[in-house]
Coordinates of C-alpha atoms in Angstrom, one line a residue:
X826 CA 78.6 56.6 159.5
X827 CA 81.2 56.1 162.2
X828 CA 81.8 52.3 163.0
X829 CA 81.8 51.8 166.8
X830 CA 82.8 48.5 168.4
X831 CA 79.8 46.4 169.9
X832 CA 80.6 44.7 173.0
X833 CA 78.7 42.7 175.4
X834 CA 78.5 40.6 178.6
X835 CA 81.5 42.5 180.2
X836 CA 80.2 42.8 183.8
X837 CA 83.8 41.5 185.0
X838 CA 85.6 44.1 182.9
X839 CA 86.1 46.9 185.4
X840 CA 86.9 49.5 182.9
X841 CA 83.9 49.0 180.6
X842 CA 81.6 48.2 183.6
X843 CA 82.6 51.6 185.2
X844 CA 82.0 53.3 181.7
X845 CA 78.7 51.6 181.4
X846 CA 77.8 52.7 185.1
X847 CA 78.7 56.3 184.5
X848 CA 76.2 56.3 181.5
X849 CA 73.5 54.8 183.6
X850 CA 74.1 57.3 186.4
X851 CA 73.9 60.2 184.0
X852 CA 70.8 58.8 182.1
X853 CA 68.6 57.2 184.9
X854 CA 70.3 58.4 188.2
X855 CA 71.0 54.9 189.4
X856 CA 74.3 53.5 190.6
X857 CA 74.7 49.9 189.5
X858 CA 78.2 49.5 191.3
X859 CA 76.4 48.4 194.4
X860 CA 74.5 45.7 192.6
X861 CA 77.5 44.3 191.2
X862 CA 79.7 44.6 194.4
X863 CA 77.2 42.6 196.3
X864 CA 77.3 39.8 193.7
X865 CA 73.6 40.4 192.4
X866 CA 74.8 41.1 188.8
X867 CA 74.9 37.6 187.2
X868 CA 74.7 36.1 183.7
X869 CA 71.1 36.8 183.4
X870 CA 71.8 40.6 182.8
X871 CA 73.7 41.2 179.7
X872 CA 74.5 44.6 178.4
X873 CA 74.9 45.3 174.6
X874 CA 77.0 48.4 174.3
X875 CA 78.6 50.3 171.5
X876 CA 82.2 52.0 172.5
X877 CA 84.0 54.8 171.0
X878 CA 87.6 55.1 172.1
X879 CA 87.2 52.9 175.0
X880 CA 84.0 54.9 176.2
X881 CA 80.6 53.3 176.4
X882 CA 78.3 55.7 174.1
X883 CA 75.1 53.5 173.7
X884 CA 73.4 50.5 175.4
X885 CA 70.5 48.2 175.3
X886 CA 70.5 45.3 177.8
X887 CA 68.9 41.9 178.0
X888 CA 67.6 40.3 181.0
X889 CA 66.7 36.6 180.7
X890 CA 63.3 36.1 182.5
X891 CA 61.2 33.1 183.5
X892 CA 57.7 34.6 183.3
X893 CA 54.9 32.6 185.0
X894 CA 51.4 33.2 183.7
X895 CA 48.5 31.1 185.3
X896 CA 51.0 28.7 186.6
X897 CA 52.7 28.3 183.2
X898 CA 56.3 29.3 182.6
X899 CA 57.5 31.0 179.6
X900 CA 61.2 31.9 178.5
X901 CA 61.2 35.6 177.8
X902 CA 63.6 38.5 177.2
X903 CA 63.2 41.8 178.8
X904 CA 65.1 44.7 177.3
X905 CA 65.9 47.6 179.5
X906 CA 68.6 50.3 180.3
X907 CA 68.4 51.6 176.7
X908 CA 70.4 54.8 176.8
X909 CA 72.6 56.9 174.5
X910 CA 75.3 59.4 175.4
X911 CA 73.8 62.8 174.6
X912 CA 76.7 63.6 172.3
X913 CA 76.0 60.4 170.2
X914 CA 72.4 60.6 169.7
X915 CA 70.2 60.8 166.5
X916 CA 72.9 58.4 165.0
X917 CA 70.6 55.3 164.9
X918 CA 72.6 53.5 167.6
X919 CA 69.7 52.5 169.7
X920 CA 68.0 50.9 166.6
X921 CA 71.1 49.1 165.6
X922 CA 71.4 47.7 169.2
X923 CA 67.7 46.6 169.2
X924 CA 68.0 45.1 165.8
X925 CA 71.1 43.0 167.0
X926 CA 69.3 41.9 170.0
X927 CA 66.1 40.9 168.4
X928 CA 68.0 38.8 165.9
X929 CA 70.1 37.2 168.3
X930 CA 67.3 36.2 170.8
X931 CA 64.4 35.6 168.4
X932 CA 64.7 31.9 168.2
X933 CA 65.5 31.3 171.8
X934 CA 62.6 32.6 173.7
X935 CA 58.8 32.8 173.7
X936 CA 58.6 36.5 173.7
X937 CA 60.4 39.7 174.2
X938 CA 59.2 42.8 176.1
X939 CA 60.4 46.1 177.4
X940 CA 58.9 49.1 179.3
X941 CA 59.3 52.7 177.4
X942 CA 58.7 56.2 178.4
X943 CA 56.9 58.8 176.8
X944 CA 59.7 60.0 174.7
X945 CA 60.2 56.7 172.6
X946 CA 56.6 55.6 172.3
X947 CA 56.7 55.9 168.7
X948 CA 60.2 54.2 168.3
X949 CA 59.4 50.5 169.3
X950 CA 56.5 49.8 167.0
X951 CA 58.8 50.5 164.1
X952 CA 61.0 47.5 165.4
X953 CA 57.8 45.2 165.5
X954 CA 56.8 45.8 169.1
X955 CA 53.1 46.0 170.0
X956 CA 52.0 48.2 172.7
X957 CA 49.9 46.6 175.6
X958 CA 48.2 49.0 178.1
X959 CA 48.5 47.6 181.5
X960 CA 45.8 47.6 184.2
X961 CA 45.6 49.2 187.6
X962 CA 44.2 47.0 190.7
X963 CA 42.7 49.3 193.2
X964 CA 41.1 48.6 196.4
X965 CA 38.4 50.9 198.0
X966 CA 39.1 50.4 201.6
X967 CA 35.9 51.5 202.9
X968 CA 34.1 48.8 200.6
X969 CA 36.4 46.1 201.6
X970 CA 36.8 43.5 204.3
X971 CA 40.1 45.0 205.3
X972 CA 40.3 46.4 208.9
X973 CA 43.2 48.1 210.7
X974 CA 45.0 45.5 212.8
X975 CA 45.8 47.8 215.7
X976 CA 48.1 45.4 217.4
X977 CA 50.2 44.7 214.3
X978 CA 53.6 46.1 214.2
X979 CA 55.5 45.4 211.0
X980 CA 59.4 45.9 211.2
X981 CA 61.0 48.3 208.6
X982 CA 64.1 46.4 207.3
X983 CA 67.3 48.0 206.1
X984 CA 69.7 46.7 203.7
X985 CA 72.6 47.3 206.2
X986 CA 71.1 45.2 209.1
X987 CA 68.8 42.7 207.4
X988 CA 70.6 41.7 204.2
X989 CA 70.4 38.1 205.2
X990 CA 66.6 38.3 205.5
X991 CA 66.2 40.0 202.2
X992 CA 68.3 37.3 200.3
X993 CA 66.4 34.5 202.0
X994 CA 63.0 35.9 200.8
X995 CA 64.4 36.9 197.3
X996 CA 65.7 33.3 197.0
X997 CA 62.7 31.4 198.4
X998 CA 59.7 33.6 197.6
X999 CA 56.4 31.9 196.5
X1000 CA 55.1 32.6 193.2
X1001 CA 51.9 34.4 194.3
X1002 CA 50.7 36.5 191.3
X1003 CA 48.7 35.6 188.3
X1004 CA 51.4 37.3 186.2
X1005 CA 55.0 36.9 187.8
X1006 CA 58.4 36.0 187.4
X1007 CA 60.5 33.3 189.1
X1008 CA 64.0 32.7 189.9
X1009 CA 64.4 36.2 190.0
X1010 CA 66.4 36.7 193.0
X1011 CA 69.0 39.3 191.5
X1012 CA 66.4 41.6 190.2
X1013 CA 64.5 41.4 193.5
X1014 CA 67.7 42.5 195.4
X1015 CA 68.3 45.3 192.8
X1016 CA 64.8 46.7 194.1
X1017 CA 65.6 46.0 197.7
X1018 CA 69.1 47.7 197.6
X1019 CA 68.7 50.6 195.1
X1020 CA 65.0 51.5 194.6
X1021 CA 63.0 50.6 197.5
X1022 CA 65.4 50.5 200.4
X1023 CA 63.4 53.0 202.5
X1024 CA 60.1 51.2 201.8
X1025 CA 60.8 47.3 203.1
X1026 CA 58.5 46.1 205.7
X1027 CA 58.6 42.7 207.5
X1028 CA 55.6 40.9 208.9
X1029 CA 57.5 38.1 210.6
X1030 CA 54.4 36.0 211.7
X1031 CA 53.1 35.9 208.1
X1032 CA 56.3 35.3 206.5
X1033 CA 56.0 38.2 204.5
X1034 CA 57.9 41.3 203.1
X1035 CA 55.8 44.2 201.8
X1036 CA 57.2 46.9 199.6
X1037 CA 54.9 49.9 200.2
X1038 CA 54.7 53.6 200.5
X1039 CA 51.7 55.8 201.9
X1040 CA 51.0 58.8 199.7
X1041 CA 48.4 61.0 201.4
X1042 CA 45.3 58.8 201.3
X1043 CA 46.7 56.1 199.0
X1044 CA 48.8 53.1 199.9
X1045 CA 51.0 51.9 197.2
X1046 CA 51.9 48.2 197.5
X1047 CA 54.8 47.7 195.2
X1048 CA 55.1 43.8 195.8
X1049 CA 54.5 41.2 198.4
X1050 CA 57.3 38.7 198.8
X1051 CA 55.8 35.8 200.8
X1052 CA 57.3 32.3 201.6
X1053 CA 53.8 30.7 202.0
X1054 CA 50.4 31.5 200.7
X1055 CA 48.5 34.5 202.4
X1056 CA 45.3 36.3 202.5
X1057 CA 45.6 39.7 200.8
X1058 CA 43.1 41.4 203.4
X1059 CA 45.2 40.0 206.3
X1060 CA 48.4 41.5 204.9
X1061 CA 47.0 44.7 204.0
X1062 CA 45.4 45.0 207.6
X1063 CA 48.7 45.5 208.9
X1064 CA 49.4 48.7 206.8
X1065 CA 46.1 50.5 206.2
X1066 CA 45.9 53.6 208.5
X1067 CA 42.7 55.4 209.4
X1068 CA 43.5 57.8 206.6
X1069 CA 43.8 55.2 203.9
X1070 CA 41.0 55.4 201.5
X1071 CA 42.4 53.2 198.6
X1072 CA 45.3 50.7 198.0
X1073 CA 47.0 50.4 194.7
X1074 CA 48.7 47.1 193.6
X1075 CA 51.6 47.2 191.4
X1076 CA 51.1 43.6 190.2
X1077 CA 48.5 41.2 189.3
X1078 CA 47.0 39.7 192.5
X1079 CA 46.2 35.9 192.4
X1080 CA 42.7 36.8 193.0
X1081 CA 40.6 39.9 193.4
X1082 CA 39.1 40.6 196.9
X1083 CA 36.0 42.5 197.9
X1084 CA 36.2 46.2 197.4
X1085 CA 38.9 45.7 194.4
X1086 CA 38.3 47.3 191.0
X1087 CA 40.5 46.7 188.0
X1088 CA 40.5 48.8 184.8
X1089 CA 42.9 49.5 181.9
X1090 CA 45.0 52.6 182.7
X1091 CA 47.5 53.7 180.0
X1092 CA 50.7 54.9 181.4
X1093 CA 52.8 56.6 178.8
X1094 CA 55.8 57.0 181.3
X1095 CA 56.0 53.2 181.8
X1096 CA 54.4 51.6 178.6
X1097 CA 54.6 48.0 178.0
X1098 CA 55.8 46.7 174.5
X1099 CA 55.9 43.3 173.4
X1100 CA 57.3 41.3 170.4
X1101 CA 56.7 37.6 169.7
X1102 CA 54.0 35.1 170.8
X1103 CA 53.1 36.4 174.3
X1104 CA 50.2 34.3 175.8
X1105 CA 48.6 37.4 177.5
X1106 CA 48.2 39.5 174.1
X1107 CA 44.4 38.8 174.2
X1108 CA 44.0 39.2 177.9
X1109 CA 42.0 42.3 179.0
X1110 CA 44.1 42.8 182.2
X1111 CA 47.8 42.7 182.3
X1112 CA 50.1 43.9 185.1
X1113 CA 53.7 43.0 185.3
X1114 CA 55.0 43.3 188.8
X1115 CA 56.8 46.6 189.4
X1116 CA 59.7 44.8 190.8
X1117 CA 60.2 42.8 187.6
X1118 CA 61.1 45.8 185.4
X1119 CA 64.7 45.9 184.4

């Protein structure tokens, strides 16, 4: 077996960072360069990579997370950006990287977790990970107390013009979900800048930013970023159209509201795997905020 050099935490090494970014773009279609250039890639996100002749050929990254569950904080490690150059696959490189990360962090966190797609669902249990099927929170608008606020006019924000607002909310957001993460400004900015740049709406009078998209008769709410406690019905009233029949929340709300149903919905394209003493292992309903995925 060829021995490749293992490198990590090289975000300020321009050559390796660009090599890493090229593999990310090929694998996931995302350009990390903007995230770095704006100063959001900090010491909490650490890539572990094999390199061959100066080229990044495989990677698994660590994101140090502070996960809040029912108002209690836990130190967690989320593993993401697991990828291998197509010319170097089937050599066991991903397993070696995962073994290295698990060994390095197993004594310094409460649990580790990751989200996997359907192509690797059999891989992570071999490393000791347990799959947990997440739940979906769906509101039937016709059975709810949510009414369209006809005078409401949320403002669509842009990264170019409203960066200061986005940074202020990412820095000062209220922990408002039963299962949430805190001190995650940099990850939220990743989603603002790279993922949901066309889906950011601001309700100034409620001091709330909503990441949402309407898909036919379904309103998908990816996250609510507020500076103070809010009523879910009031926020949703600003966005529900006459054609909106249901609202899907991509996070665990602090409380259920009238008309809301929750059920376990296995998702093979974004499956949650956990290793360690995760406090929610025995919970019936678990849903990490989509904006906390790395």
